[in-house]
Short mmCIF file of C-alpha atoms and ligand atoms in Angstrom, two decimals:
data_model
loop_
_atom_site.label_atom_id
_atom_site.label_comp_id
_atom_site.label_asym_id
_atom_site.label_seq_id
_atom_site.Cartn_x
_atom_site.Cartn_y
_atom_site.Cartn_z
CA MET A 1 0.00 0.00 0.00
CA PRO A 2 1.06 3.63 -0.52
CA THR A 3 4.28 4.91 1.04
CA VAL A 4 2.67 8.35 1.19
CA SER A 5 -0.06 8.58 3.80
CA PRO A 6 -2.66 11.08 2.63
CA ALA A 7 -4.52 13.50 4.87
CA ARG A 8 -8.16 12.47 5.34
CA PRO A 9 -10.04 15.35 6.95
CA PHE A 10 -13.43 13.70 6.36
CA ASP A 11 -12.55 10.26 7.68
CA THR A 12 -14.82 8.32 10.01
CA PRO A 13 -14.31 4.88 11.60
CA GLU A 14 -16.80 3.46 9.06
CA ARG A 15 -14.86 4.89 6.11
CA ALA A 16 -11.55 3.65 7.50
CA GLN A 17 -13.04 0.18 7.95
CA PHE A 18 -14.48 0.19 4.44
CA ARG A 19 -11.09 1.25 3.03
CA ASP A 20 -9.37 -1.58 4.92
CA THR A 21 -11.88 -4.07 3.50
CA VAL A 22 -11.29 -2.88 -0.08
CA GLU A 23 -7.51 -2.86 0.32
CA ARG A 24 -7.52 -6.37 1.79
CA PHE A 25 -9.74 -7.58 -1.05
CA ILE A 26 -7.32 -6.14 -3.62
CA GLU A 27 -4.26 -7.48 -1.81
CA THR A 28 -5.54 -11.05 -1.60
CA GLU A 29 -7.92 -11.40 -4.57
CA ILE A 30 -6.45 -9.17 -7.30
CA ALA A 31 -2.81 -8.14 -6.82
CA PRO A 32 -1.28 -11.65 -7.00
CA TYR A 33 -3.01 -12.35 -10.32
CA ALA A 34 -3.01 -8.89 -11.91
CA ASN A 35 -0.36 -9.51 -14.53
CA ASP A 36 -1.55 -13.01 -15.50
CA TRP A 37 -5.12 -11.82 -15.94
CA ASP A 38 -4.00 -8.90 -18.06
CA GLU A 39 -1.91 -11.18 -20.30
CA GLN A 40 -4.80 -13.66 -20.55
CA GLY A 41 -7.23 -10.84 -21.37
CA ASP A 42 -9.71 -12.20 -18.86
CA PHE A 43 -10.31 -12.93 -15.19
CA PRO A 44 -12.60 -15.37 -13.36
CA TRP A 45 -16.24 -14.38 -12.91
CA ALA A 46 -15.96 -15.37 -9.24
CA LEU A 47 -14.21 -12.03 -8.63
CA HIS A 48 -17.43 -10.17 -9.54
CA GLU A 49 -19.29 -12.24 -6.97
CA LYS A 50 -16.66 -11.68 -4.27
CA ALA A 51 -16.74 -7.90 -4.87
CA GLY A 52 -20.55 -8.03 -4.85
CA ALA A 53 -20.57 -9.90 -1.55
CA LEU A 54 -18.47 -7.13 0.01
CA GLY A 55 -21.04 -4.56 -1.11
CA LEU A 56 -18.71 -2.79 -3.53
CA PHE A 57 -21.46 -2.45 -6.16
CA GLY A 58 -24.13 -1.40 -3.68
CA PHE A 59 -23.75 2.37 -3.25
CA GLY A 60 -27.06 4.15 -3.69
CA ILE A 61 -28.96 0.89 -4.17
CA GLU A 62 -31.79 -0.16 -1.84
CA GLU A 63 -31.04 -3.00 0.56
CA SER A 64 -34.09 -4.86 -0.74
CA HIS A 65 -32.23 -5.18 -4.06
CA GLY A 66 -28.92 -6.21 -2.55
CA GLY A 67 -27.51 -2.71 -2.16
CA LEU A 68 -26.02 -0.96 0.85
CA GLY A 69 -29.09 1.19 1.42
CA PHE A 70 -26.94 4.34 1.56
CA ASP A 71 -24.52 6.29 -0.58
CA ASP A 72 -21.21 7.87 0.36
CA ALA A 73 -19.09 9.66 -2.22
CA LEU A 74 -16.06 9.50 0.09
CA MET A 75 -16.30 5.70 0.25
CA ARG A 76 -16.73 5.57 -3.53
CA PHE A 77 -13.62 7.77 -3.74
CA ASP A 78 -11.62 5.43 -1.46
CA CYS A 79 -12.69 2.42 -3.50
CA GLY A 80 -11.71 4.14 -6.76
CA VAL A 81 -8.29 5.13 -5.43
CA ALA A 82 -7.56 1.62 -4.13
CA MET A 83 -8.60 0.03 -7.44
CA GLY A 84 -6.49 2.51 -9.41
CA TYR A 85 -3.55 1.75 -7.14
CA ALA A 86 -3.89 -1.96 -7.95
CA GLY A 87 -2.66 -1.00 -11.42
CA VAL A 88 -4.85 -3.34 -13.41
CA GLY A 89 -7.35 -1.10 -15.11
CA GLY A 90 -9.01 -3.88 -17.09
CA VAL A 91 -10.19 -5.66 -13.97
CA ASN A 92 -11.28 -2.37 -12.45
CA ALA A 93 -13.23 -1.44 -15.60
CA SER A 94 -15.02 -4.76 -15.95
CA LEU A 95 -15.95 -4.93 -12.28
CA PHE A 96 -17.10 -1.38 -11.77
CA SER A 97 -18.53 -0.33 -15.15
CA ARG A 98 -21.82 -1.84 -13.95
CA GLY A 99 -21.93 1.18 -11.64
CA ILE A 100 -22.80 3.43 -14.59
CA MET A 101 -25.91 1.39 -15.37
CA THR A 102 -27.25 0.42 -11.94
CA GLY A 103 -28.08 4.06 -11.10
CA PRO A 104 -30.66 4.47 -13.90
CA ILE A 105 -32.18 1.09 -13.00
CA GLN A 106 -32.40 2.06 -9.33
CA HIS A 107 -34.06 5.39 -10.14
CA LEU A 108 -36.24 4.47 -13.10
CA ALA A 109 -37.01 0.76 -13.24
CA SER A 110 -40.16 -0.96 -12.03
CA GLU A 111 -40.05 -3.30 -9.05
CA ASP A 112 -40.21 -6.29 -11.44
CA GLN A 113 -37.23 -5.04 -13.44
CA LYS A 114 -35.29 -4.39 -10.26
CA ARG A 115 -36.06 -7.87 -8.95
CA ASP A 116 -34.97 -9.45 -12.26
CA ALA A 117 -31.90 -7.41 -13.08
CA LEU A 118 -30.70 -5.12 -10.33
CA THR A 119 -30.33 -7.70 -7.58
CA ALA A 120 -28.31 -10.01 -9.82
CA ILE A 121 -26.05 -7.21 -11.09
CA VAL A 122 -25.39 -5.70 -7.66
CA SER A 123 -24.59 -9.11 -6.15
CA GLY A 124 -22.06 -9.73 -8.95
CA LYS A 125 -23.93 -12.81 -10.15
CA ALA A 126 -24.75 -11.08 -13.44
CA GLY A 127 -22.97 -8.38 -15.42
CA GLY A 128 -24.42 -5.10 -16.61
CA ALA A 129 -23.22 -2.47 -19.06
CA LEU A 130 -24.23 1.01 -20.19
CA ALA A 131 -24.50 1.23 -23.97
CA MET A 132 -24.44 4.80 -25.24
CA THR A 133 -21.44 5.20 -27.61
CA GLU A 134 -22.00 4.37 -31.28
CA PRO A 135 -19.61 3.85 -34.19
CA SER A 136 -20.56 7.35 -35.38
CA GLY A 137 -19.50 8.96 -32.08
CA GLY A 138 -19.50 9.05 -28.32
CA SER A 139 -18.97 12.70 -27.38
CA ASP A 140 -22.13 14.06 -28.97
CA LEU A 141 -24.68 11.68 -27.50
CA ALA A 142 -27.51 14.03 -28.44
CA ARG A 143 -27.02 12.84 -32.02
CA LEU A 144 -27.09 9.11 -31.34
CA LYS A 145 -28.63 7.12 -34.17
CA THR A 146 -29.88 3.87 -32.61
CA LYS A 147 -33.67 3.91 -32.95
CA ALA A 148 -36.51 2.30 -31.03
CA VAL A 149 -39.95 2.08 -32.65
CA ARG A 150 -43.19 0.70 -31.27
CA ASP A 151 -44.45 -2.58 -32.72
CA HIS A 152 -47.58 -4.35 -31.44
CA GLY A 153 -47.00 -3.11 -27.91
CA ASP A 154 -43.27 -3.98 -27.96
CA TRP A 155 -40.23 -1.88 -28.86
CA LEU A 156 -37.97 -2.77 -31.79
CA ILE A 157 -34.44 -1.43 -31.32
CA SER A 158 -32.14 -1.05 -34.36
CA GLY A 159 -28.58 0.22 -34.44
CA GLU A 160 -25.09 -0.39 -33.09
CA LYS A 161 -23.20 0.47 -29.92
CA THR A 162 -19.46 0.19 -29.57
CA PHE A 163 -16.66 0.31 -26.97
CA ILE A 164 -19.05 -1.15 -24.41
CA THR A 165 -17.11 -2.17 -21.29
CA GLY A 166 -18.22 -5.48 -19.84
CA GLY A 167 -20.28 -5.92 -23.00
CA MET A 168 -19.25 -9.48 -23.86
CA LYS A 169 -20.29 -10.95 -20.52
CA ALA A 170 -23.10 -8.62 -19.44
CA ALA A 171 -26.54 -10.16 -19.00
CA TRP A 172 -28.22 -6.74 -19.02
CA PHE A 173 -27.71 -3.48 -20.88
CA VAL A 174 -29.03 0.02 -20.34
CA VAL A 175 -29.31 1.26 -23.92
CA GLY A 176 -29.90 4.80 -25.18
CA ALA A 177 -32.11 4.85 -28.29
CA ARG A 178 -33.97 7.51 -30.21
CA THR A 179 -37.74 7.32 -29.80
CA GLY A 180 -38.47 10.90 -30.80
CA GLY A 181 -37.07 13.88 -32.67
CA GLU A 182 -33.61 15.37 -32.74
CA GLY A 183 -31.49 16.13 -29.68
CA PHE A 184 -31.37 14.64 -26.22
CA GLY A 185 -35.11 15.13 -25.74
CA GLY A 186 -35.71 12.43 -28.35
CA VAL A 187 -33.63 9.79 -26.56
CA SER A 188 -35.04 7.15 -24.20
CA LEU A 189 -33.40 4.45 -22.10
CA PHE A 190 -34.16 0.73 -22.31
CA LEU A 191 -33.21 -2.20 -20.14
CA VAL A 192 -32.29 -4.95 -22.59
CA PRO A 193 -31.39 -8.54 -21.63
CA SER A 194 -28.63 -10.24 -23.61
CA ASP A 195 -31.06 -12.98 -24.72
CA ALA A 196 -33.46 -10.53 -26.38
CA PRO A 197 -34.27 -11.62 -29.96
CA GLY A 198 -32.28 -9.58 -32.49
CA PHE A 199 -29.39 -8.85 -30.10
CA SER A 200 -25.83 -9.98 -30.84
CA ARG A 201 -22.32 -8.84 -29.89
CA THR A 202 -18.76 -8.92 -31.17
CA ALA A 203 -15.65 -8.71 -29.00
CA ILE A 204 -13.17 -5.83 -29.41
CA THR A 205 -9.83 -7.50 -28.76
CA ASN A 206 -7.22 -5.03 -30.00
CA LYS A 207 -7.30 -2.45 -27.23
CA MET A 208 -4.12 -0.60 -26.22
CA GLY A 209 -4.81 -1.29 -22.54
CA TRP A 210 -7.50 -2.68 -20.22
CA TRP A 211 -6.67 -6.11 -21.65
CA ALA A 212 -8.39 -7.97 -18.82
CA SER A 213 -11.64 -6.18 -19.61
CA ASP A 214 -14.21 -7.54 -22.07
CA THR A 215 -15.25 -4.81 -24.49
CA ALA A 216 -17.91 -5.24 -27.15
CA THR A 217 -19.68 -3.88 -30.16
CA LEU A 218 -23.40 -4.53 -29.71
CA HIS A 219 -25.73 -5.14 -32.65
CA PHE A 220 -29.46 -4.47 -32.39
CA ASP A 221 -31.24 -5.91 -35.44
CA GLU A 222 -34.88 -5.05 -34.79
CA CYS A 223 -34.18 -6.29 -31.28
CA ARG A 224 -37.56 -6.93 -29.66
CA VAL A 225 -38.16 -5.91 -26.05
CA PRO A 226 -41.49 -5.51 -24.24
CA ALA A 227 -42.98 -2.06 -23.59
CA SER A 228 -41.96 -2.48 -19.95
CA ALA A 229 -38.27 -2.47 -20.96
CA GLN A 230 -38.41 1.29 -21.27
CA LEU A 231 -36.80 3.00 -18.26
CA GLY A 232 -38.58 6.09 -17.02
CA GLN A 233 -40.41 8.47 -19.27
CA GLU A 234 -39.98 8.61 -23.00
CA GLY A 235 -37.36 11.19 -23.93
CA ALA A 236 -36.11 11.52 -20.35
CA CYS A 237 -32.70 10.07 -21.02
CA LEU A 238 -30.51 13.05 -20.22
CA LEU A 239 -31.92 13.73 -16.78
CA ALA A 240 -31.81 10.04 -15.91
CA ILE A 241 -28.13 9.62 -16.62
CA MET A 242 -26.83 13.01 -15.44
CA ASP A 243 -26.32 11.93 -11.82
CA ASN A 244 -24.71 8.82 -13.09
CA PHE A 245 -22.13 10.70 -15.13
CA ASN A 246 -21.23 12.71 -12.03
CA TYR A 247 -20.50 9.57 -10.01
CA GLU A 248 -18.66 8.04 -12.95
CA ARG A 249 -16.41 11.11 -13.14
CA LEU A 250 -15.70 10.90 -9.42
CA SER A 251 -14.75 7.21 -9.67
CA LEU A 252 -12.63 7.63 -12.80
CA SER A 253 -10.81 10.58 -11.23
CA ALA A 254 -10.22 8.61 -8.03
CA GLY A 255 -8.87 5.77 -10.18
CA CYS A 256 -6.44 8.21 -11.82
CA LEU A 257 -5.30 9.35 -8.38
CA GLY A 258 -4.64 5.72 -7.39
CA MET A 259 -2.74 5.08 -10.63
CA ALA A 260 -0.63 8.21 -10.14
CA ARG A 261 0.16 7.28 -6.54
CA ARG A 262 1.16 3.75 -7.58
CA CYS A 263 3.52 5.21 -10.18
CA LEU A 264 5.07 7.48 -7.56
CA ASP A 265 5.49 4.68 -5.02
CA ASP A 266 6.97 2.23 -7.53
CA ALA A 267 9.30 4.91 -8.86
CA ILE A 268 10.50 5.75 -5.34
CA GLY A 269 10.99 2.05 -4.53
CA TYR A 270 13.03 1.52 -7.70
CA ALA A 271 15.08 4.71 -7.30
CA GLN A 272 16.02 3.73 -3.74
CA GLN A 273 17.53 0.40 -4.73
CA ARG A 274 18.96 1.22 -8.20
CA GLU A 275 22.48 2.69 -8.27
CA THR A 276 23.91 4.85 -11.04
CA PHE A 277 27.19 6.78 -11.05
CA GLY A 278 28.10 5.33 -7.65
CA LYS A 279 25.01 6.31 -5.68
CA PRO A 280 21.33 5.43 -5.42
CA LEU A 281 19.21 6.91 -8.19
CA ILE A 282 17.07 8.66 -5.57
CA LYS A 283 20.08 10.78 -4.59
CA HIS A 284 20.36 12.38 -8.05
CA GLN A 285 18.80 15.82 -8.13
CA ALA A 286 17.03 15.35 -11.48
CA ILE A 287 15.23 12.29 -10.08
CA ARG A 288 14.39 14.02 -6.80
CA HIS A 289 12.76 16.84 -8.76
CA LYS A 290 10.59 14.33 -10.61
CA ILE A 291 9.50 12.84 -7.28
CA ALA A 292 8.69 16.31 -5.93
CA ASP A 293 6.64 17.22 -9.02
CA MET A 294 4.71 13.95 -9.01
CA SER A 295 4.07 14.14 -5.30
CA ALA A 296 2.83 17.75 -5.41
CA ARG A 297 0.38 17.03 -8.23
CA ILE A 298 -0.90 13.94 -6.44
CA ASP A 299 -1.41 15.82 -3.17
CA ALA A 300 -3.31 18.59 -4.96
CA LEU A 301 -5.54 16.14 -6.82
CA ASP A 302 -6.16 14.17 -3.62
CA ALA A 303 -7.24 17.27 -1.69
CA TYR A 304 -9.44 18.55 -4.54
CA LEU A 305 -11.13 15.17 -4.98
CA GLN A 306 -11.81 14.68 -1.28
CA MET A 307 -13.38 18.13 -1.14
CA ILE A 308 -15.55 17.35 -4.17
CA ALA A 309 -16.63 14.00 -2.71
CA TRP A 310 -17.59 15.78 0.52
CA ARG A 311 -19.57 18.34 -1.52
CA ILE A 312 -21.41 15.53 -3.33
CA ASN A 313 -22.42 14.09 0.04
CA ARG A 314 -23.61 17.52 1.17
CA ALA A 315 -25.56 18.03 -2.06
CA ARG A 316 -27.27 14.68 -1.60
CA GLU A 317 -28.13 15.38 2.04
CA ASP A 318 -29.38 18.94 1.39
CA GLY A 319 -30.96 18.25 -1.98
CA GLY A 320 -28.66 20.90 -3.48
CA PRO A 321 -26.97 20.84 -6.88
CA MET A 322 -24.09 18.44 -7.57
CA PRO A 323 -20.68 20.10 -8.03
CA ALA A 324 -20.86 19.33 -11.75
CA ALA A 325 -18.35 21.99 -12.87
CA GLU A 326 -15.79 20.76 -10.32
CA LEU A 327 -16.33 17.14 -11.39
CA ALA A 328 -15.70 18.06 -15.01
CA LYS A 329 -12.59 20.07 -14.10
CA VAL A 330 -11.19 17.45 -11.77
CA LYS A 331 -11.63 14.70 -14.35
CA VAL A 332 -9.22 16.57 -16.65
CA LEU A 333 -6.84 17.31 -13.80
CA ALA A 334 -6.95 13.64 -12.79
CA SER A 335 -6.22 12.16 -16.23
CA LYS A 336 -3.45 14.73 -16.77
CA THR A 337 -1.94 13.88 -13.36
CA ALA A 338 -2.04 10.14 -14.06
CA GLU A 339 -0.50 10.66 -17.51
CA PHE A 340 2.27 12.85 -16.08
CA CYS A 341 3.09 10.46 -13.23
CA ALA A 342 3.04 7.40 -15.51
CA GLY A 343 5.49 9.11 -17.88
CA GLU A 344 7.83 10.23 -15.11
CA ALA A 345 7.74 6.85 -13.36
CA MET A 346 8.52 5.05 -16.63
CA GLN A 347 11.49 7.36 -17.08
CA ILE A 348 12.78 6.66 -13.57
CA LEU A 349 12.43 2.89 -14.10
CA GLY A 350 14.38 3.19 -17.35
CA GLY A 351 14.49 0.01 -19.44
CA ALA A 352 12.94 -2.01 -16.60
CA GLY A 353 9.75 0.03 -16.95
CA TYR A 354 9.53 -0.78 -20.64
CA LEU A 355 9.06 -4.49 -19.97
CA ARG A 356 5.59 -5.99 -19.69
CA GLY A 357 4.59 -7.31 -16.29
CA CYS A 358 5.06 -4.29 -14.07
CA ALA A 359 2.28 -2.00 -12.86
CA VAL A 360 3.91 1.17 -14.19
CA GLU A 361 4.04 -0.24 -17.72
CA ARG A 362 0.36 -1.26 -17.54
CA ILE A 363 -0.66 2.11 -16.14
CA TYR A 364 1.34 3.90 -18.86
CA ARG A 365 -0.77 2.06 -21.45
CA GLU A 366 -3.99 2.63 -19.54
CA VAL A 367 -3.84 6.36 -18.79
CA LYS A 368 -4.99 7.30 -22.29
CA VAL A 369 -8.43 5.79 -21.89
CA MET A 370 -8.95 7.87 -18.76
CA ALA A 371 -8.64 10.99 -20.95
CA ILE A 372 -11.29 9.65 -23.37
CA GLY A 373 -13.90 7.52 -21.56
CA GLY A 374 -16.55 8.95 -19.25
CA GLY A 375 -16.32 12.30 -21.06
CA SER A 376 -13.12 13.22 -22.88
CA GLU A 377 -10.82 16.00 -21.71
CA GLU A 378 -12.10 18.37 -24.42
CA ILE A 379 -15.74 17.71 -23.61
CA MET A 380 -15.09 18.02 -19.85
CA ARG A 381 -13.43 21.42 -20.30
CA ASP A 382 -16.38 22.63 -22.39
CA LEU A 383 -18.84 21.31 -19.79
CA ALA A 384 -16.93 22.87 -16.90
CA VAL A 385 -17.04 26.33 -18.42
CA LYS A 386 -20.72 25.91 -19.32
CA GLN A 387 -21.48 24.82 -15.74
CA MET A 388 -19.63 27.91 -14.55
CA GLY A 389 -22.38 29.84 -16.31
CA LEU A 390 -20.14 31.18 -19.09
C1 FAD B 1 -11.81 1.23 -23.53
C2 FAD B 1 -13.07 2.02 -23.67
C3 FAD B 1 -14.19 1.69 -22.93
C4 FAD B 1 -15.41 2.38 -23.09
N1 FAD B 1 -16.53 1.98 -22.40
C5 FAD B 1 -17.74 2.53 -22.74
C6 FAD B 1 -18.96 2.03 -22.16
O1 FAD B 1 -18.97 1.13 -21.32
N2 FAD B 1 -20.14 2.56 -22.59
C7 FAD B 1 -20.20 3.56 -23.51
O2 FAD B 1 -21.30 3.99 -23.86
N3 FAD B 1 -19.05 4.09 -24.04
C8 FAD B 1 -17.84 3.60 -23.69
N4 FAD B 1 -16.68 4.09 -24.24
C9 FAD B 1 -16.77 5.14 -25.23
C10 FAD B 1 -16.30 6.51 -24.75
O3 FAD B 1 -17.26 7.05 -23.87
C11 FAD B 1 -16.07 7.35 -26.01
O4 FAD B 1 -14.90 6.85 -26.65
C12 FAD B 1 -15.92 8.82 -25.71
O5 FAD B 1 -17.14 9.35 -25.26
C13 FAD B 1 -15.46 9.60 -26.94
O6 FAD B 1 -16.24 9.27 -28.06
P1 FAD B 1 -15.52 8.85 -29.43
O7 FAD B 1 -14.47 7.86 -29.14
O8 FAD B 1 -16.58 8.47 -30.38
O9 FAD B 1 -14.80 10.16 -29.93
P2 FAD B 1 -15.47 11.34 -30.74
O10 FAD B 1 -16.70 11.79 -30.09
O11 FAD B 1 -15.52 10.99 -32.17
O12 FAD B 1 -14.34 12.47 -30.55
C14 FAD B 1 -13.01 12.28 -31.08
C15 FAD B 1 -12.07 13.27 -30.40
O13 FAD B 1 -12.51 14.60 -30.68
C16 FAD B 1 -12.74 15.30 -29.49
N5 FAD B 1 -13.91 16.17 -29.67
C17 FAD B 1 -15.18 15.77 -29.95
N6 FAD B 1 -15.99 16.86 -30.01
C18 FAD B 1 -15.20 17.94 -29.77
C19 FAD B 1 -15.44 19.35 -29.67
N7 FAD B 1 -16.67 19.86 -29.80
N8 FAD B 1 -14.39 20.16 -29.41
C20 FAD B 1 -13.15 19.65 -29.24
N9 FAD B 1 -12.86 18.34 -29.30
C21 FAD B 1 -13.87 17.51 -29.56
C22 FAD B 1 -13.00 14.24 -28.42
O14 FAD B 1 -12.69 14.72 -27.15
C23 FAD B 1 -12.07 13.14 -28.88
O15 FAD B 1 -10.78 13.41 -28.38
C24 FAD B 1 -15.45 3.47 -24.01
C25 FAD B 1 -14.30 3.84 -24.72
C26 FAD B 1 -13.13 3.14 -24.57
C27 FAD B 1 -11.93 3.55 -25.38
#
């Protein structure tokens, strides 16, 4: 675990205990296998069930559907940091991407849908994925092309979704499809099971990173689902997934913080034992400056993120607005920090860092997706300024 002990002004005994549980889970169930799973491009489904049993998928989900019955952005933050620190983004992505689809089910689905899908997904017995991005684009979701039309009381969905994390193994999908006119107001959400007639999927196997994660292109060929598959009101897609995007940005940013901290710690560990020019690498000024720069950026990101997580909790308790501008800004800061620290750590490790099998090398390959998925850096900057009222 980290050599740098961060300040935790908002800690409680419950949060400390939760953090211990997550760190122990990672230490025993993930860390020893991280490299093998990444090389194999897969990991055992049992890990989903173990994480589910610990409640890691249960934030904001009712207890009656297997959830924790409460939410806590600071616990979500701790979980994200610990998973990022594990340095195996593919496992992290496949386990936790269900979190971006359970929210809309929790808020919009009927009791029957929740009993069928939510309980299984939250327990880790079944997988779930959010399917929004299409081959024609992911940033401008208001222009998505997948269509759903009514047919004898059912819906027929036609179109394609791509880059869907967890998509090859998921049993359930939350799918955005156009039921009305142009723009976001014409988009509705559907809960689609993987055995729906007209649904098929193809694996994407040539990713730069996240090798342990199953990623899919989904094909909807007049895919038939009952009228009850629609989540919430027709055309109410944007509102339904807004909250979700905020939590996704918090978790992705926390993951970046964990990745950056792992890079720093591994770089320090290597620089302490490696000797060049007759003294440990850590004693060379150029290396010390890298450590100082990495550490300062990590501390700043850590403090900013903890403050934002605290503000999310306050907003939830008071019914106030989410700190959406800060979440957009911090997501950019987080991916930039992870990218910087991965680059500097690779440099400190020298040739050793260039070899497959070490966390820094994996993180170096995996930082790029953090700047793209969950809202790219460009889109986040635009959103931040818009949320600032400008
Ligand atoms: C490994 C991986 C996993 C993913 N998992 C999922 C998932 O589970 N579910 C899902 O729905 N999606 C998923 N995505 C898709 C992801 O959300 C999209 O890749 C992302 O939203 C960007 O969309 P795009 O790739 O189509 O790029 P585009 O929208 O085509 O944009 C291309 C580039 O142009 C930039 N750009 C676009 N518009 C502007 C503008 N107005 N001004 C300046 N720059 C702009 C973008 O930032 C980007 O850098 C995943 C992607 C990856 C790579």
